[in-house]
Tab-separated table of C-alpha atoms in Angstrom:
chain	number	residue	atom	x	y	z
A	1	MET	CA	-19.573	69.215	-4.325
A	2	THR	CA	-18.297	66.400	-6.545
A	3	LEU	CA	-14.708	65.226	-6.676
A	4	ALA	CA	-14.242	66.725	-10.147
A	5	ASN	CA	-15.546	70.215	-9.074
A	6	ARG	CA	-13.526	70.796	-5.939
A	7	PRO	CA	-9.789	71.236	-5.361
A	8	LEU	CA	-7.977	68.102	-4.241
A	9	SER	CA	-6.171	68.010	-0.961
A	10	ALA	CA	-2.446	67.375	-0.757
A	11	ASP	CA	-3.095	63.835	0.564
A	12	GLU	CA	-5.454	63.042	-2.312
A	13	VAL	CA	-2.887	64.284	-4.820
A	14	LYS	CA	-0.310	61.918	-3.270
A	15	VAL	CA	-2.744	58.990	-3.517
A	16	PHE	CA	-3.499	59.712	-7.180
A	17	SER	CA	0.204	60.163	-7.976
A	18	LYS	CA	1.001	56.822	-6.342
A	19	ALA	CA	-1.817	55.112	-8.281
A	20	VAL	CA	-0.466	56.529	-11.540
A	21	ALA	CA	3.043	55.291	-10.736
A	22	ASP	CA	1.703	51.813	-9.867
A	23	SER	CA	-0.252	51.650	-13.105
A	24	GLU	CA	2.840	52.634	-15.073
A	25	ARG	CA	4.759	49.750	-13.508
A	26	ARG	CA	1.968	47.297	-14.351
A	27	ALA	CA	1.916	48.542	-17.921
A	28	ALA	CA	5.658	47.984	-18.206
A	29	LEU	CA	5.301	44.400	-16.949
A	30	LEU	CA	2.432	43.446	-19.256
A	31	GLY	CA	4.241	44.705	-22.347
A	32	SER	CA	1.432	44.155	-24.914
A	33	ALA	CA	0.499	46.591	-27.632
A	34	GLY	CA	-2.598	47.657	-25.783
A	35	VAL	CA	-0.644	48.062	-22.582
A	36	SER	CA	1.985	50.132	-24.369
A	37	ARG	CA	-0.719	52.551	-25.377
A	38	ALA	CA	-1.943	52.610	-21.793
A	39	ARG	CA	1.542	53.344	-20.562
A	40	LYS	CA	1.948	56.111	-23.076
A	41	LYS	CA	-1.341	57.480	-21.911
A	42	ALA	CA	-0.165	57.330	-18.316
A	43	MET	CA	3.011	59.233	-19.184
A	44	GLU	CA	0.891	61.982	-20.691
A	45	ILE	CA	-1.393	62.375	-17.648
A	46	PRO	CA	-1.607	66.027	-16.757
A	47	ARG	CA	-0.427	66.669	-13.316
A	48	ARG	CA	-3.451	68.834	-12.604
A	49	PRO	CA	-5.319	67.056	-9.828
A	50	ALA	CA	-8.734	67.922	-11.262
A	51	ASP	CA	-8.112	65.745	-14.390
A	52	ALA	CA	-6.217	62.928	-12.681
A	53	THR	CA	-9.283	60.865	-11.710
A	54	SER	CA	-10.788	60.558	-15.208
A	55	GLU	CA	-7.431	59.916	-16.846
A	56	LEU	CA	-6.567	57.269	-14.277
A	57	ALA	CA	-9.932	55.534	-14.736
A	58	SER	CA	-9.453	55.453	-18.501
A	59	MET	CA	-5.983	54.008	-18.147
A	60	VAL	CA	-7.184	51.335	-15.668
A	61	ASP	CA	-9.893	50.294	-18.144
A	62	LEU	CA	-7.225	49.870	-20.822
A	63	LEU	CA	-5.106	47.807	-18.441
A	64	ARG	CA	-8.035	45.576	-17.554
A	65	SER	CA	-8.829	45.009	-21.234
A	66	ALA	CA	-5.211	44.079	-21.921
A	67	GLU	CA	-5.169	41.770	-18.905
A	68	SER	CA	-8.376	40.052	-20.068
A	69	LEU	CA	-6.911	39.567	-23.542
A	70	LEU	CA	-3.732	38.068	-22.101
A	71	LEU	CA	-5.737	35.677	-19.908
A	72	GLN	CA	-7.728	34.538	-22.937
A	73	GLN	CA	-4.532	33.941	-24.882
A	74	LEU	CA	-3.041	32.042	-21.922
A	75	GLY	CA	-6.145	29.842	-21.675
A	76	ALA	CA	-6.023	29.074	-25.397
A	77	ALA	CA	-2.313	28.245	-25.164
A	78	THR	CA	-2.946	25.928	-22.191
A	79	GLU	CA	-5.736	24.102	-24.039
A	80	SER	CA	-3.535	23.755	-27.117
A	81	GLN	CA	-0.697	22.374	-25.004
A	82	ALA	CA	-3.021	19.806	-23.370
A	83	ALA	CA	-4.379	18.745	-26.773
A	84	THR	CA	-0.845	18.350	-28.096
A	85	ALA	CA	0.086	16.179	-25.108
A	86	LEU	CA	-2.967	13.966	-25.704
A	87	ASP	CA	-2.104	13.624	-29.389
A	88	ARG	CA	1.489	12.765	-28.500
A	89	GLU	CA	0.322	10.080	-26.051
A	90	HIS	CA	-2.143	8.709	-28.610
A	91	TYR	CA	0.505	8.334	-31.298
A	92	ARG	CA	2.916	6.916	-28.695
A	93	ARG	CA	0.380	4.183	-27.970
A	94	LEU	CA	-0.157	3.569	-31.678
A	95	PHE	CA	3.600	3.219	-32.091
A	96	ASP	CA	4.009	0.876	-29.128
A	97	ASP	CA	1.014	-1.339	-29.942
A	98	ALA	CA	1.555	-1.599	-33.695
A	99	PRO	CA	1.780	-5.272	-34.776
A	100	ASP	CA	4.746	-4.492	-37.031
A	101	ALA	CA	8.200	-3.869	-35.600
A	102	TYR	CA	9.536	-0.293	-35.732
A	103	LEU	CA	12.893	1.069	-34.583
A	104	ILE	CA	14.309	4.591	-34.710
A	105	THR	CA	18.077	5.144	-34.775
A	106	ASP	CA	20.407	8.047	-35.323
A	107	ALA	CA	22.594	8.355	-38.394
A	108	ASP	CA	25.163	5.953	-36.908
A	109	GLY	CA	22.592	3.237	-36.280
A	110	ILE	CA	22.386	3.767	-32.501
A	111	VAL	CA	18.939	2.694	-31.251
A	112	LEU	CA	16.913	5.624	-29.899
A	113	GLU	CA	13.563	3.906	-29.388
A	114	GLY	CA	11.529	0.912	-30.498
A	115	ASN	CA	8.028	-0.456	-30.093
A	116	ARG	CA	7.079	-3.725	-28.380
A	117	ALA	CA	7.160	-5.789	-31.562
A	118	ALA	CA	10.659	-4.543	-32.400
A	119	LEU	CA	11.939	-5.339	-28.918
A	120	GLY	CA	10.477	-8.807	-29.409
A	121	PHE	CA	12.659	-9.208	-32.492
A	122	LEU	CA	15.693	-8.006	-30.526
A	123	ARG	CA	14.823	-10.360	-27.615
A	124	CYS	CA	15.349	-7.679	-24.959
A	125	ASP	CA	13.612	-4.785	-23.258
A	126	ALA	CA	14.034	-1.093	-24.027
A	127	ALA	CA	16.662	-0.565	-21.329
A	128	LEU	CA	19.000	-3.061	-23.032
A	129	ALA	CA	18.333	-1.871	-26.596
A	130	VAL	CA	18.346	1.941	-26.361
A	131	GLY	CA	21.802	3.397	-26.779
A	132	LYS	CA	23.183	0.223	-28.399
A	133	PRO	CA	24.267	-0.059	-32.055
A	134	LEU	CA	21.721	-1.916	-34.156
A	135	ALA	CA	24.628	-3.703	-35.841
A	136	GLY	CA	25.165	-5.616	-32.603
A	137	PHE	CA	21.835	-7.401	-33.193
A	138	ILE	CA	22.749	-8.457	-36.735
A	139	ALA	CA	24.190	-11.879	-37.617
A	140	ALA	CA	27.968	-11.574	-38.063
A	141	GLU	CA	27.956	-12.649	-41.717
A	142	ASP	CA	25.340	-9.996	-42.604
A	143	ARG	CA	26.923	-7.012	-40.857
A	144	LEU	CA	28.860	-5.840	-43.904
A	145	SER	CA	25.717	-5.596	-46.051
A	146	PHE	CA	23.929	-3.974	-43.088
A	147	ARG	CA	26.593	-1.270	-42.837
A	148	ASP	CA	26.258	-0.641	-46.583
A	149	ALA	CA	22.503	-0.211	-46.152
A	150	LEU	CA	23.105	2.103	-43.179
A	151	SER	CA	25.529	4.220	-45.183
A	152	THR	CA	23.092	4.460	-48.111
A	153	ALA	CA	20.217	5.506	-45.855
A	154	ARG	CA	22.376	8.062	-44.067
A	155	ARG	CA	23.300	9.794	-47.337
A	156	ALA	CA	19.745	9.785	-48.682
A	157	ASP	CA	17.673	12.949	-48.930
A	158	GLY	CA	14.765	13.592	-46.593
A	159	ASP	CA	11.813	11.185	-46.916
A	160	ALA	CA	13.936	8.813	-48.993
A	161	ARG	CA	13.408	5.046	-48.558
A	162	SER	CA	15.613	2.011	-48.976
A	163	SER	CA	15.566	-1.636	-47.903
A	164	TRP	CA	17.755	-4.413	-46.532
A	165	ARG	CA	17.381	-8.152	-46.142
A	166	GLY	CA	19.409	-10.152	-43.677
A	167	ARG	CA	19.290	-11.939	-40.370
A	168	LEU	CA	18.843	-10.696	-36.838
A	169	GLN	CA	20.738	-12.716	-34.257
A	170	PRO	CA	20.523	-10.977	-30.869
A	171	ARG	CA	22.687	-12.227	-28.015
A	172	ALA	CA	23.817	-15.426	-29.750
A	173	ARG	CA	20.252	-16.681	-30.224
A	174	THR	CA	18.841	-18.400	-33.275
A	175	ALA	CA	18.996	-16.087	-36.297
A	176	SER	CA	15.753	-14.764	-37.838
A	177	ASP	CA	15.466	-13.811	-41.502
A	178	VAL	CA	14.017	-10.311	-41.793
A	179	ASP	CA	12.941	-7.883	-44.475
A	180	VAL	CA	13.621	-4.260	-43.440
A	181	ALA	CA	12.310	-1.019	-44.959
A	182	ILE	CA	14.385	2.052	-44.061
A	183	ALA	CA	13.058	5.626	-44.157
A	184	THR	CA	15.204	8.719	-43.668
A	185	SER	CA	14.052	11.958	-42.067
A	186	ARG	CA	15.610	15.122	-40.705
A	187	THR	CA	15.610	16.229	-37.079
A	188	ARG	CA	13.597	19.314	-36.151
A	189	ASP	CA	16.585	21.609	-36.380
A	190	GLY	CA	17.409	20.220	-39.826
A	191	ARG	CA	20.985	19.390	-38.851
A	192	GLY	CA	20.670	15.700	-37.985
A	193	VAL	CA	19.287	12.510	-39.515
A	194	ARG	CA	16.885	9.953	-38.084
A	195	LEU	CA	16.523	6.489	-39.587
A	196	HIS	CA	13.223	4.619	-39.260
A	197	TRP	CA	13.432	0.822	-39.533
A	198	ALA	CA	10.280	-1.214	-40.250
A	199	ILE	CA	11.145	-4.860	-39.572
A	200	ARG	CA	9.171	-7.954	-40.490
A	201	GLU	CA	9.939	-11.607	-40.998
A	202	ASP	CA	11.206	-12.311	-44.511
A	203	PRO	CA	8.283	-13.947	-46.359
A	204	ARG	CA	10.724	-15.938	-48.505
A	205	ALA	CA	12.226	-17.554	-45.400
A	206	GLU	CA	8.729	-18.281	-44.083
A	207	GLN	CA	7.780	-19.943	-47.363
A	208	ALA	CA	10.938	-22.053	-47.257
A	209	GLU	CA	10.178	-23.042	-43.673
A	210	ARG	CA	6.648	-24.025	-44.620
A	211	ALA	CA	7.978	-26.078	-47.513
A	212	GLY	CA	10.344	-27.869	-45.156
A	213	ALA	CA	7.612	-28.380	-42.603
A	214	ALA	CA	5.384	-29.916	-45.268
A	215	THR	CA	7.758	-32.868	-45.462
A	216	GLU	CA	7.180	-33.633	-41.762
A	217	PRO	CA	3.916	-35.217	-40.622
A	218	PRO	CA	1.795	-32.654	-38.755
A	219	VAL	CA	1.057	-33.120	-35.101
A	220	ALA	CA	-2.361	-34.647	-34.525
A	221	ALA	CA	-5.170	-32.085	-34.421
A	222	ALA	CA	-6.519	-33.579	-31.184
A	223	PHE	CA	-3.144	-33.006	-29.478
A	224	ILE	CA	-3.042	-29.383	-30.677
A	225	ALA	CA	-6.612	-28.865	-29.466
A	226	GLU	CA	-5.617	-30.184	-26.035
A	227	LEU	CA	-2.692	-27.758	-25.872
A	228	LYS	CA	-5.032	-24.885	-26.727
A	229	ARG	CA	-6.885	-25.463	-23.468
A	230	ASN	CA	-4.124	-23.280	-22.053
A	231	ALA	CA	-4.900	-19.645	-22.922
A	232	LEU	CA	-1.240	-18.739	-23.378
A	233	LEU	CA	-0.557	-21.598	-25.805
A	234	ALA	CA	-3.836	-20.891	-27.609
A	235	ARG	CA	-2.413	-17.498	-28.630
A	236	PHE	CA	0.605	-19.042	-30.359
A	237	PRO	CA	0.384	-18.885	-34.178
A	238	ASP	CA	-0.547	-22.319	-35.567
A	239	ALA	CA	2.836	-22.836	-37.232
A	240	VAL	CA	4.681	-22.015	-33.987
A	241	LEU	CA	2.414	-24.270	-31.926
A	242	GLN	CA	3.026	-27.129	-34.378
A	243	ARG	CA	6.738	-26.546	-33.947
A	244	LEU	CA	6.456	-26.420	-30.164
A	245	ALA	CA	4.249	-29.511	-29.950
A	246	ARG	CA	7.182	-31.760	-30.860
A	247	SER	CA	8.794	-30.775	-27.536
A	248	VAL	CA	5.634	-31.185	-25.413
A	249	ALA	CA	4.346	-34.023	-23.278
A	250	ILE	CA	0.892	-33.923	-21.675
A	251	VAL	CA	1.136	-35.532	-18.240
A	252	PRO	CA	-1.390	-36.129	-15.454
A	253	VAL	CA	-0.775	-34.634	-12.007
A	254	GLY	CA	-2.310	-35.426	-8.637
A	255	ARG	CA	-3.390	-33.157	-5.831
A	256	GLY	CA	-0.376	-31.872	-3.913
A	257	GLU	CA	2.127	-33.167	-6.489
A	258	VAL	CA	5.310	-31.108	-6.751
A	259	LEU	CA	6.102	-30.120	-10.341
A	260	SER	CA	9.289	-28.189	-9.739
A	261	SER	CA	11.469	-27.287	-6.784
A	262	PRO	CA	15.148	-26.623	-6.033
A	263	ALA	CA	15.497	-30.333	-5.215
A	264	LEU	CA	14.318	-31.423	-8.670
A	265	LYS	CA	16.676	-31.244	-11.619
A	266	GLY	CA	15.631	-30.182	-15.101
A	267	GLY	CA	14.635	-26.976	-16.804
A	268	ASP	CA	11.176	-27.877	-18.097
A	269	ARG	CA	8.381	-25.340	-18.317
A	270	PHE	CA	4.774	-26.165	-17.430
A	271	PHE	CA	1.493	-24.962	-18.933
A	272	PRO	CA	-1.514	-26.085	-16.840
A	273	LEU	CA	-4.405	-27.487	-18.877
A	274	THR	CA	-6.958	-28.751	-16.363
A	275	THR	CA	-5.372	-28.028	-12.990
A	276	VAL	CA	-4.288	-25.092	-10.845
A	277	VAL	CA	-0.751	-24.804	-9.507
A	278	GLY	CA	0.412	-22.716	-6.573
A	279	LEU	CA	3.893	-21.196	-6.460
A	280	VAL	CA	4.954	-21.567	-2.839
A	281	ALA	CA	7.858	-19.976	-0.983
A	282	ARG	CA	9.216	-21.824	2.044
A	283	THR	CA	11.400	-20.691	4.949
A	284	ARG	CA	14.132	-22.805	6.569
A	285	ASP	CA	11.755	-23.438	9.456
A	286	GLY	CA	9.165	-24.941	7.111
A	287	GLU	CA	6.763	-21.970	7.045
A	288	THR	CA	5.054	-21.579	3.658
A	289	LEU	CA	3.380	-18.820	1.674
A	290	GLU	CA	1.724	-19.021	-1.749
A	291	VAL	CA	3.133	-16.124	-3.805
A	292	ALA	CA	1.323	-16.791	-7.099
A	293	THR	CA	-1.443	-18.982	-8.484
A	294	VAL	CA	-1.305	-20.328	-12.045
A	295	GLY	CA	-4.142	-21.983	-13.930
A	296	ALA	CA	-5.013	-22.728	-17.535
A	297	SER	CA	-4.288	-19.127	-18.528
A	298	GLY	CA	-0.600	-19.119	-17.683
A	299	ALA	CA	2.729	-20.891	-17.339
A	300	ILE	CA	5.243	-21.959	-14.714
A	301	GLY	CA	8.965	-21.390	-15.075
A	302	LEU	CA	8.964	-18.190	-17.131
A	303	ALA	CA	9.563	-15.907	-14.134
A	304	GLY	CA	10.124	-16.001	-10.400
A	305	PRO	CA	12.926	-16.977	-8.013
A	306	SER	CA	14.563	-20.364	-8.569
A	307	ASP	CA	13.785	-21.578	-5.042
A	308	ILE	CA	9.999	-21.459	-5.528
A	309	VAL	CA	8.106	-24.761	-5.247
A	310	ALA	CA	5.320	-25.416	-7.786
A	311	ARG	CA	2.632	-27.640	-6.255
A	312	ALA	CA	-0.674	-28.741	-7.824
A	313	HIS	CA	-3.822	-27.708	-5.971
A	314	GLY	CA	-5.826	-30.545	-7.477
A	315	GLY	CA	-5.751	-33.355	-10.001
A	316	GLY	CA	-5.658	-32.678	-13.718
A	317	SER	CA	-3.195	-32.424	-16.571
A	318	ILE	CA	-0.370	-30.126	-17.630
A	319	ALA	CA	1.722	-29.619	-20.761
A	320	ARG	CA	5.397	-30.114	-19.961
A	321	VAL	CA	7.696	-28.349	-22.440
A	322	THR	CA	11.455	-28.615	-22.651
A	323	SER	CA	13.241	-25.301	-22.210
A	324	GLU	CA	15.054	-25.833	-25.535
A	325	GLY	CA	11.793	-26.468	-27.368
A	326	LEU	CA	10.147	-23.358	-25.915
A	327	ARG	CA	13.217	-21.253	-26.717
A	328	ASP	CA	13.267	-22.517	-30.299
A	329	ALA	CA	9.557	-21.757	-30.758
A	330	ALA	CA	9.905	-18.270	-29.257
A	331	ASN	CA	12.950	-17.500	-31.399
A	332	SER	CA	10.927	-18.339	-34.500
A	333	SER	CA	8.362	-15.618	-33.783
A	334	GLY	CA	8.880	-12.135	-32.419
A	335	GLU	CA	5.161	-12.046	-31.556
A	336	VAL	CA	5.456	-15.112	-29.307
A	337	TRP	CA	8.642	-13.852	-27.688
A	338	ALA	CA	7.011	-10.511	-26.886
A	339	MET	CA	3.910	-12.203	-25.436
A	340	LEU	CA	5.975	-14.504	-23.198
A	341	GLY	CA	7.947	-11.469	-22.043
A	342	ARG	CA	4.736	-9.627	-21.156
A	343	TYR	CA	3.455	-12.656	-19.243
A	344	ALA	CA	6.724	-12.970	-17.307
A	345	GLY	CA	6.467	-9.272	-16.438
A	346	ALA	CA	2.905	-9.755	-15.181
A	347	GLN	CA	4.023	-12.675	-12.999
A	348	TRP	CA	6.811	-10.609	-11.477
A	349	ALA	CA	4.213	-7.881	-10.828
A	350	GLU	CA	2.068	-10.444	-8.978
A	351	LEU	CA	5.047	-11.431	-6.816
A	352	ALA	CA	5.789	-7.781	-5.991
A	353	CYS	CA	2.118	-7.028	-5.318
A	354	GLY	CA	1.916	-10.071	-3.048
A	355	ALA	CA	4.747	-8.776	-0.886
A	356	LEU	CA	2.845	-5.534	-0.253
A	357	CYS	CA	-0.435	-7.376	0.220
A	358	ASN	CA	0.960	-9.715	2.874
A	359	ARG	CA	2.384	-6.774	4.784
A	360	TYR	CA	-0.420	-4.205	4.652
A	361	HIS	CA	-3.758	-5.920	3.942
A	362	THR	CA	-6.067	-7.720	6.349
A	363	LEU	CA	-6.639	-11.469	6.373
A	364	ASP	CA	-10.221	-10.985	5.177
A	365	GLN	CA	-8.981	-9.032	2.140
A	366	ARG	CA	-6.256	-11.573	1.341
A	367	LEU	CA	-8.598	-14.549	1.725
A	368	ALA	CA	-11.167	-12.902	-0.569
A	369	LYS	CA	-8.427	-12.256	-3.133
A	370	TRP	CA	-7.263	-15.902	-2.967
A	371	ILE	CA	-10.813	-17.269	-3.372
A	372	LEU	CA	-11.442	-15.011	-6.384
A	373	THR	CA	-8.147	-16.091	-7.955
A	374	MET	CA	-9.011	-19.762	-7.514
A	375	HIS	CA	-12.436	-19.082	-9.043
A	376	ASP	CA	-10.734	-17.449	-12.050
A	377	GLN	CA	-8.141	-20.188	-12.506
A	378	THR	CA	-10.417	-23.193	-12.075
A	379	GLY	CA	-13.360	-21.707	-13.931
A	380	ASP	CA	-15.583	-23.357	-11.319
A	381	ALA	CA	-17.431	-21.754	-8.409
A	382	ARG	CA	-16.664	-24.813	-6.261
A	383	PHE	CA	-13.127	-26.028	-5.588
A	384	ALA	CA	-11.358	-28.170	-3.002
A	385	ALA	CA	-9.789	-26.369	-0.036
A	386	THR	CA	-9.452	-26.904	3.698
A	387	HIS	CA	-8.812	-24.355	6.408
A	388	GLU	CA	-5.504	-26.088	7.105
A	389	SER	CA	-4.294	-25.915	3.487
A	390	VAL	CA	-5.450	-22.308	3.055
A	391	SER	CA	-3.707	-21.233	6.269
A	392	ARG	CA	-0.425	-22.696	5.000
A	393	LEU	CA	-0.807	-20.958	1.644
A	394	LEU	CA	-1.590	-17.582	3.237
A	395	GLY	CA	1.070	-17.971	5.933
A	396	VAL	CA	-1.342	-17.504	8.852
A	397	ARG	CA	-2.760	-19.582	11.692
A	398	ARG	CA	-5.602	-21.971	10.918
A	399	ALA	CA	-7.782	-20.283	13.534
A	400	GLY	CA	-7.496	-16.989	11.656
A	401	VAL	CA	-8.717	-18.600	8.415
A	402	THR	CA	-11.602	-20.248	10.283
A	403	VAL	CA	-12.748	-16.912	11.718
A	404	ALA	CA	-12.396	-15.049	8.385
A	405	ALA	CA	-14.177	-17.806	6.428
A	406	GLY	CA	-16.930	-17.824	9.038
A	407	ARG	CA	-17.528	-14.110	8.535
A	408	MET	CA	-17.729	-14.631	4.771
A	409	ALA	CA	-20.170	-17.524	5.187
A	410	ARG	CA	-22.433	-15.502	7.495
A	411	ALA	CA	-22.408	-12.695	4.943
A	412	ALA	CA	-23.468	-15.269	2.282
A	413	LEU	CA	-20.321	-14.598	0.241
A	414	ILE	CA	-19.214	-18.260	0.269
A	415	TYR	CA	-20.442	-21.695	1.299
A	416	TYR	CA	-18.028	-23.997	3.064
A	417	ARG	CA	-18.556	-27.697	3.711
A	418	ARG	CA	-16.631	-30.970	3.579
A	419	GLY	CA	-13.285	-29.521	2.494
A	420	SER	CA	-14.562	-27.379	-0.341
A	421	ILE	CA	-15.366	-23.709	-0.889
A	422	THR	CA	-18.195	-22.485	-3.125
A	423	VAL	CA	-18.362	-18.897	-4.328
A	424	ALA	CA	-21.880	-17.606	-3.637
A	425	ASP	CA	-21.510	-13.842	-4.161
A	426	ARG	CA	-18.600	-12.961	-6.402
A	427	ALA	CA	-19.433	-9.247	-6.486
A	428	GLY	CA	-19.394	-9.164	-2.684
A	429	LEU	CA	-16.020	-10.907	-2.594
A	430	GLU	CA	-14.628	-8.383	-5.087
A	431	ARG	CA	-15.757	-5.558	-2.813
A	432	MET	CA	-14.085	-7.241	0.161
A	433	ALA	CA	-10.825	-8.080	-1.630
A	434	CYS	CA	-7.915	-5.637	-1.640
A	435	ASP	CA	-6.916	-3.664	-4.730
A	436	CYS	CA	-4.159	-6.208	-5.434
A	437	TYR	CA	-6.695	-8.603	-6.957
A	438	ALA	CA	-7.857	-6.166	-9.656
A	439	THR	CA	-4.285	-4.968	-10.288
A	440	VAL	CA	-2.882	-8.456	-10.839
A	441	ARG	CA	-5.846	-9.550	-12.934
A	442	ALA	CA	-5.474	-6.507	-15.200
A	443	SER	CA	-1.730	-7.207	-15.603
A	444	TYR	CA	-2.367	-10.737	-16.862
A	445	ALA	CA	-5.221	-9.611	-19.122
A	446	SER	CA	-2.902	-7.051	-20.711
A	447	ALA	CA	-0.167	-9.663	-21.181
A	448	LEU	CA	-2.507	-12.032	-23.029
A	449	ALA	CA	-4.311	-9.394	-25.086
A	450	PRO	CA	-3.196	-9.189	-28.732
A	451	ALA	CA	-1.635	-5.879	-29.722
A	452	ARG	CA	-3.876	-3.988	-32.156
A	453	ILE	CA	-3.539	-0.591	-33.785
A	454	GLY	CA	-5.799	1.883	-32.051
A	455	ASP	CA	-5.868	0.188	-28.662
A	456	ALA	CA	-6.001	2.794	-25.937
C-alpha cells in the first residue's frame, strides 16, 4: 500500500505538521514574491493527512525555486560590486598618476584629496594637505583674489567652470605662478558642493622665464650630457637642469673617500655619475653596517638619518649640488619636486627593509642581495670587493663572508679572485637573494618612472 492510499499514523501526522511549520518559517524569512505565494499555499494546506505529502512537496519545490532565484541575484550583485570596486580603483590610479595637478575641496576650500602632481605643487604629502585650507598654500598678496574666485565657484550652478591665476607659495617656499581651472559639482545627496581644481604652471610666467633665461649664456652641452649620466638628473626637464647646472660641480672621488658625515660641515647633495657610494651606519664601538647603496641612478642627501656616512666604493666622479641650488630647481617644477619626493620615499623604504633583512635573513641571502645591488649600480659584472670590506659593510665576521662566498663560487654563481667579484649567474643569485632585493629595486623603479595616464 502506498503512502497516499493508507491512513497516516499519529507520529507521521506530527512529522508532516512539523515540516509544514518549518516551511512556513522559511517562507517568512525569504520574503520574495514567489516565497509569499509558497507561504500562502502553506497556510491553505488541508489538515487531512492524506493530502499533506503532495501539498508539502509542491510547497518545497516553490521554496527551492525562490531560493535558487535569490542565489542568482546575490551572485549577480556580488559580481557587480566587484566590477565597481575595480572601476573605482582604475579611476583612482588614473587620478593619482595624471601628469596634471588636480585637487578636490569642499565649498570652503578645505582640501579633501589631491593627486601626486598636485601634492608636488603644494610641496607636501597627502597627510599634510588633506584637511587644510587651500588658501594657506596661496601667496599672501594673492589670497584676496583667490577668495573671490572661491566665492564665485561656490555660488555657481552644477557643472559650472571658472578660472583663477595667481601664485602658490607653500610653507614660505619660492612662489610658483599657476593657472587654475575650477569646476563645481554637487555631492551625491545634492546638498553640498565639491570644487575641482586643475592646476598647471602659468604659461605666461614660463614664457617670461624663458625670455629672461635667453639673456644668460646656456650651460655647455657637454656639461649637461655629463650630468645626464645620473638617471635621476636625466629625468629633469631641460630648462630645470640648465637652471640646476649653475649650482653643480663635477668632482672626482677616490676609493674609500668620505663624501659626507656628521664630522663634515655643509649641506651639499651628491649625484653619483661614475661611482657607487655606500651609506654606512657606525656604532660608538666602531662597528659598521651598509644600510643603502647608491649608484648612477640615485642621490645622496635627500633622505636618511643625519649621522650616516657616505663613502665611495671605488674611484669615479660625482655631481655635487648645493642644497640651495637643488631647492631652487625643485621649486621651479612640481614634476621635479614630486620625483625627488618619490625617490626619498624609496630610499627610506630601503633603510626600513634593511633593518628587517639584517634581523631575519641569512648571510647567504644578504650577500646575494648586496652583490646584485652592486651589479645594478655599477652596470658591470665585475667590481672591486674584498672579504674584509664586505664583512664590514654587512656587519658580520670575515670568516662568515668567506664561507658564504665559497658556497656561491662552488655553485658557479660568482667568481672571486684578487680582490674582485664577478657575477657569473645572475638568475641564480636572484633566486638565492631574499625578497628585500626585488622589493627595494621595484621601489626605486617606481620612483624614477614618469607618471603617465593609464599606468596600472
